[in-house]
CSV table of C-alpha atoms in Angstrom, one decimal:
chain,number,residue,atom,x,y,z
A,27,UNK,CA,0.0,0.0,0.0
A,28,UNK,CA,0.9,3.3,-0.8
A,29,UNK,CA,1.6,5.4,2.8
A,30,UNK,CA,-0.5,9.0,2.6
A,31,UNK,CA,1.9,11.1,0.8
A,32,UNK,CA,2.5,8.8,-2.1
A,33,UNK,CA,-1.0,8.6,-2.6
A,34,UNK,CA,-1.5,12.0,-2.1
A,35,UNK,CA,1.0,13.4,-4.5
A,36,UNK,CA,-0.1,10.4,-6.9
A,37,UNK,CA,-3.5,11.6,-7.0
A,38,UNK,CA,-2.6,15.4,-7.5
A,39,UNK,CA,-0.1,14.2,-10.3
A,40,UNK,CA,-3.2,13.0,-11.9
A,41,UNK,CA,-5.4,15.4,-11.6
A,42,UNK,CA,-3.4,18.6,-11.9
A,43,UNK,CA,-3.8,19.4,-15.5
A,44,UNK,CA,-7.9,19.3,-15.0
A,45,UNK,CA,-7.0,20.9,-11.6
A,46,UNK,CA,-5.7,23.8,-12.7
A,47,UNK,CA,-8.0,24.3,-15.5
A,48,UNK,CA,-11.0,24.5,-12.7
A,49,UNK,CA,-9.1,26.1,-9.9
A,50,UNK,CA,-6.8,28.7,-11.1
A,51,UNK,CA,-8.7,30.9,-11.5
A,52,UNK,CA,-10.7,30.9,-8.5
A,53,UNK,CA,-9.9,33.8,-6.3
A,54,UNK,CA,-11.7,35.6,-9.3
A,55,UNK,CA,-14.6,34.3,-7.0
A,56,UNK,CA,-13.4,34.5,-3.4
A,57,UNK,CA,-13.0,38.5,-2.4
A,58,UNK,CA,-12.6,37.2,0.9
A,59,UNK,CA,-9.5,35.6,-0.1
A,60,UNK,CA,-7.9,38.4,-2.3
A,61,UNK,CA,-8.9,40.6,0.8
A,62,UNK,CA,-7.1,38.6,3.3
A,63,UNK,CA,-4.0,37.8,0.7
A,64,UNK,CA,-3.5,41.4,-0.5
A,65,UNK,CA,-3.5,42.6,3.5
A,66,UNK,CA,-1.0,39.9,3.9
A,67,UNK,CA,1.7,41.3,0.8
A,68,UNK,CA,0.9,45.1,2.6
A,69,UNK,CA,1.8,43.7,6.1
A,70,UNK,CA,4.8,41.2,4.7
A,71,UNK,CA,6.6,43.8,2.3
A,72,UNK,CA,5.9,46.4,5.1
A,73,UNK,CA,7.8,44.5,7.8
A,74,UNK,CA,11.0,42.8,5.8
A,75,UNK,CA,13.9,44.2,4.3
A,76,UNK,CA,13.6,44.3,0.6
A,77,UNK,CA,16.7,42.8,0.2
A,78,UNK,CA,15.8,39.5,1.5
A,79,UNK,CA,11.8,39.5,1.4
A,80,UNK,CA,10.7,36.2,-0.4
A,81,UNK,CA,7.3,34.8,0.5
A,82,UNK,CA,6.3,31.2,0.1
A,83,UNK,CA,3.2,29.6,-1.4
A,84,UNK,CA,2.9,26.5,0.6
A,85,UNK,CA,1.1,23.3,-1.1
A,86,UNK,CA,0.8,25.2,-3.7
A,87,UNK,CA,-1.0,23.3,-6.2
A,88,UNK,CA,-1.0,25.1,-9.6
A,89,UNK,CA,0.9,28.6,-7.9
A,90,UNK,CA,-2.2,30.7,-8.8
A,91,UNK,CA,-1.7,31.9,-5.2
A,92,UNK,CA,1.9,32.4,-6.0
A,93,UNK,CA,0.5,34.5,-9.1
A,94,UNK,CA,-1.6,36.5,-7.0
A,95,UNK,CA,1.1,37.5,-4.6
A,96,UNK,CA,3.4,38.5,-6.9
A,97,UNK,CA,0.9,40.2,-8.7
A,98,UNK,CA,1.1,42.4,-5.3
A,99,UNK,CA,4.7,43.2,-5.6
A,100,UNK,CA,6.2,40.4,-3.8
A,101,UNK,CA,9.0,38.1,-4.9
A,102,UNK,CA,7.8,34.1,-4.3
A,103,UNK,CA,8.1,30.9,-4.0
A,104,UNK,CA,6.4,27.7,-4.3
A,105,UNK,CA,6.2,24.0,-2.4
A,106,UNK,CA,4.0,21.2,-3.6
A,107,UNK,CA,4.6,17.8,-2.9
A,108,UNK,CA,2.9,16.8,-6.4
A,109,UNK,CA,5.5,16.9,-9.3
A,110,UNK,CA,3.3,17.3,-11.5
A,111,UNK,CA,1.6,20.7,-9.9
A,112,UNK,CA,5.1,21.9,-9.2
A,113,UNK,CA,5.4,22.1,-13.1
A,114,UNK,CA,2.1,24.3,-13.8
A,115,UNK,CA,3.4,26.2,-10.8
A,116,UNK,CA,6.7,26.6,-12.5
A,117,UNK,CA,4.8,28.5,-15.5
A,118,UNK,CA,2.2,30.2,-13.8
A,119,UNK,CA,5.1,32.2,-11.8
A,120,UNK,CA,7.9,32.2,-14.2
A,121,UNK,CA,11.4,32.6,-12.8
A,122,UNK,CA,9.9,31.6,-9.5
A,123,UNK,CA,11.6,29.1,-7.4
A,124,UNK,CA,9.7,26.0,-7.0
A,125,UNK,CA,10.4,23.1,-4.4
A,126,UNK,CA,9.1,19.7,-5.2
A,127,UNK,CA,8.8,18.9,-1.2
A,128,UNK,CA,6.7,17.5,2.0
A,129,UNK,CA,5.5,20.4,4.0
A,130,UNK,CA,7.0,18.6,7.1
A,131,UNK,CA,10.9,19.1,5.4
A,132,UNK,CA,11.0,21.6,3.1
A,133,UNK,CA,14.8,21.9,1.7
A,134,UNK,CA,15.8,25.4,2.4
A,135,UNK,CA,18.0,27.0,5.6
A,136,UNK,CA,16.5,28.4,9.1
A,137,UNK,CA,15.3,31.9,9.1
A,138,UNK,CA,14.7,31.9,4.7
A,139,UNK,CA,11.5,33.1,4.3
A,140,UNK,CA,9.4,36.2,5.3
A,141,UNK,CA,6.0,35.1,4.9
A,142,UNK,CA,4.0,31.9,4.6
A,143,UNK,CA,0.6,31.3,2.8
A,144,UNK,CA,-0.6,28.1,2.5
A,145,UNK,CA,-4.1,27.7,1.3
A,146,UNK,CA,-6.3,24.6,1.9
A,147,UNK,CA,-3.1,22.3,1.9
A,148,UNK,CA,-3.4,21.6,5.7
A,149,UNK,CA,-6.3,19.7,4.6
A,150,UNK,CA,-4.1,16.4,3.9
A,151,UNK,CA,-2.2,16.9,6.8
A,152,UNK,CA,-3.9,14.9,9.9
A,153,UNK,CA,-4.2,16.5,13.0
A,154,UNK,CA,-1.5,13.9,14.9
A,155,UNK,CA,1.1,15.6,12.3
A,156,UNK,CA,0.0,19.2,12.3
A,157,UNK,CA,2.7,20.3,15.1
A,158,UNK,CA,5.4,19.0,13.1
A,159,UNK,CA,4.2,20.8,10.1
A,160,UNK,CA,3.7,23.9,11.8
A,161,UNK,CA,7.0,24.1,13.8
A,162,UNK,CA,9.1,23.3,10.0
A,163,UNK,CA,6.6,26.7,9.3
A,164,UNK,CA,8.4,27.8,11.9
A,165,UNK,CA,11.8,26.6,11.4
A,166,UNK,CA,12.0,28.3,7.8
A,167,UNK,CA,10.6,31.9,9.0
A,168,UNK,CA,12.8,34.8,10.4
A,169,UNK,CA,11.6,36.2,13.8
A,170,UNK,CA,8.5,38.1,12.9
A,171,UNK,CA,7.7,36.2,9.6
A,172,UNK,CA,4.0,35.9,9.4
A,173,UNK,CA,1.7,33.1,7.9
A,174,UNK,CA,-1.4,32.8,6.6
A,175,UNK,CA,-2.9,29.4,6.4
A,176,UNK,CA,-6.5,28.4,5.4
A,177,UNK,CA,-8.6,25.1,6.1
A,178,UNK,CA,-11.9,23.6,6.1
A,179,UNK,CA,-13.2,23.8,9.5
A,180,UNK,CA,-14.0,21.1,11.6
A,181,UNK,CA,-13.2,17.6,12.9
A,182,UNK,CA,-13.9,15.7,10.5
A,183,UNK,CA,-11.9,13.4,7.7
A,184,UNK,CA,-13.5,12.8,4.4
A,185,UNK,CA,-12.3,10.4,1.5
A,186,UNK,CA,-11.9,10.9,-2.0
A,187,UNK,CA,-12.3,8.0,-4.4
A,188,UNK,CA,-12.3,10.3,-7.5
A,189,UNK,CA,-11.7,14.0,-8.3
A,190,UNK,CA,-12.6,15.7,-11.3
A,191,UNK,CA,-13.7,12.9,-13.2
A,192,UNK,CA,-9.9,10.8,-12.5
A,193,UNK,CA,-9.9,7.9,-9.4
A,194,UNK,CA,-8.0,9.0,-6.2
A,195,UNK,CA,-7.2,7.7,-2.9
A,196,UNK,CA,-7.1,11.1,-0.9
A,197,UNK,CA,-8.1,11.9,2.8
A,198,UNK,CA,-9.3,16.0,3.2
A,199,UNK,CA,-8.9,16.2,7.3
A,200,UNK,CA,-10.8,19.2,8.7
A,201,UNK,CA,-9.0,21.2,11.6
A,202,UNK,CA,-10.7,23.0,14.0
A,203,UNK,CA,-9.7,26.9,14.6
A,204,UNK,CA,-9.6,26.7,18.1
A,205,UNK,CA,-7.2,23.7,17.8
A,206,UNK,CA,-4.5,25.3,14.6
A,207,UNK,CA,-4.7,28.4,16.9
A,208,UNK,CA,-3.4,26.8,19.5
A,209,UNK,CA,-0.7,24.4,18.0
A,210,UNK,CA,0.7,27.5,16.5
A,211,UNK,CA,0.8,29.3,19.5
A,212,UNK,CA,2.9,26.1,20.9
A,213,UNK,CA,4.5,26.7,17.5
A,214,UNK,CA,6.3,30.2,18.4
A,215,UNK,CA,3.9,32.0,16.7
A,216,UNK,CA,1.2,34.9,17.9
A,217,UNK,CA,-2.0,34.4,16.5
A,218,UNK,CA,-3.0,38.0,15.3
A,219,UNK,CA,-6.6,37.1,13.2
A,220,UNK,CA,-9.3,34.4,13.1
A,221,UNK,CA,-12.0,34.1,10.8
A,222,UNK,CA,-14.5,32.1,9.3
A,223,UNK,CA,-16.7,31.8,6.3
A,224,UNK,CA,-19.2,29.8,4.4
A,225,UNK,CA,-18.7,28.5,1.4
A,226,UNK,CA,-19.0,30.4,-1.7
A,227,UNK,CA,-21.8,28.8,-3.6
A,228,UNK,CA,-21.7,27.5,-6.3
A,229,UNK,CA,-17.8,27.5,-6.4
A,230,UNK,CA,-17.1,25.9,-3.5
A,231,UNK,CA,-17.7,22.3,-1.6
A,232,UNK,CA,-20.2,23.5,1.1
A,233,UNK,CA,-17.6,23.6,3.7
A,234,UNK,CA,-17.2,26.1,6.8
A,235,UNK,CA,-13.6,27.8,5.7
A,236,UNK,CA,-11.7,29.3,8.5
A,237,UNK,CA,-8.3,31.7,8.2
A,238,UNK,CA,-5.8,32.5,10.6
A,239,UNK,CA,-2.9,34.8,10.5
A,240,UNK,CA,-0.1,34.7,13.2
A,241,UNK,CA,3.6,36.1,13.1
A,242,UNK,CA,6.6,34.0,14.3
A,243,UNK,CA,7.8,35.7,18.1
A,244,UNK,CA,11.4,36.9,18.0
């Protein structure tokens, strides 16, 4: 049997060409989103030096939230497990780099990054794992680097047979705010926003979404 993040990236390898055809384009859709993201790029550029500001799209699927930060001024990168997604990242944000990578060890030094989005990818991370994934968040920010992570609320863990048409074998774990709050408070981080949302109908799976934004302590 394949372990979770073989059939994880497996399934996203298959899918990502009809993926990004339906989902690249979806903050058109979400003002929520481009709200919270372009707040983000005003706080991040605000608070780095522009000599080493670089921003990181985490599980980034096809990059079109890579796109959409740089299309606010800032220079990115991208991480996706998927191979396959890391190429369509590689030309929606050309001259971006892109690291083919687990979100648990992502290959670059302590203290690289600035900023952190990462947008429904804690959704195949189960909640057993999610301190290690948010302490390598942690690892790879400076002191004061922010992130901003999204996630379909809840406690739940739904299965995927097939997505888009092509058969799967993905989990979609559901976090509860109070709960990512708090692991990345034991993270180092200071929460600084919470929200939630419904879903955006008819765009959306009819899921609760929740946000938070938190900065790394010093």
């Amino acid at each position: 049997m394949p372990t979770n993040r073989e059939s994880t990236a497996a399934g996203y390898d298959a899918t990502a060409e009809a993926y990004a055809a339906r989902y690249a384009g979806e903050l058109d859709h979400k003002p929520l989103d481009r709200a919270l993201l372009r707040a983000f790029a005003h706080e991040a550029g605000a608070t780095s030096d522009p000599s080493t500001l670089m921003v990181a799209d985490v599980g980034c699927g096809p990059g079109h939230i890579a796109r959409f930060l740089s299309r606010q001024g800032l220079p990115v990168c991208c991480v996706d497990l998927s191979p396959a997604m890391c190429a369509i990242a590689r030309r929606l944000n050309p001259g971006a780099h892109v690291h083919q990578a687990s979100m648990d060890a992502i290959p670059v030094p302590d203290a690289a990054w600035s900023g952190i989005v990462a947008f429904y990818a804690l959704c195949h991370v189960a909640g057993s794992e999610l301190p290690v994934v948010l302490r390598e968040f942690a690892r790879v920010l400076r002191p004061e680097g922010m992130v901003l992570v999204a996630f379909h609320a809840g406690d739940e863990v739904r299965h995927a047979d097939e997505l888009l048409g092509v058969p799967v074998d993905l989990d979609f774990h559901f976090h509860t705010t109070s709960k990512v709050a708090e692991l990345l408070d034991d993270a180092g981080f200071e929460v600084t926003a919470v929200m939630e949302r419904v879903a955006y109908q008819p765009w959306e799976v009819a899921t609760r979404r929740a946000y938070i934004q938190a900065r790394k302590r010093e």
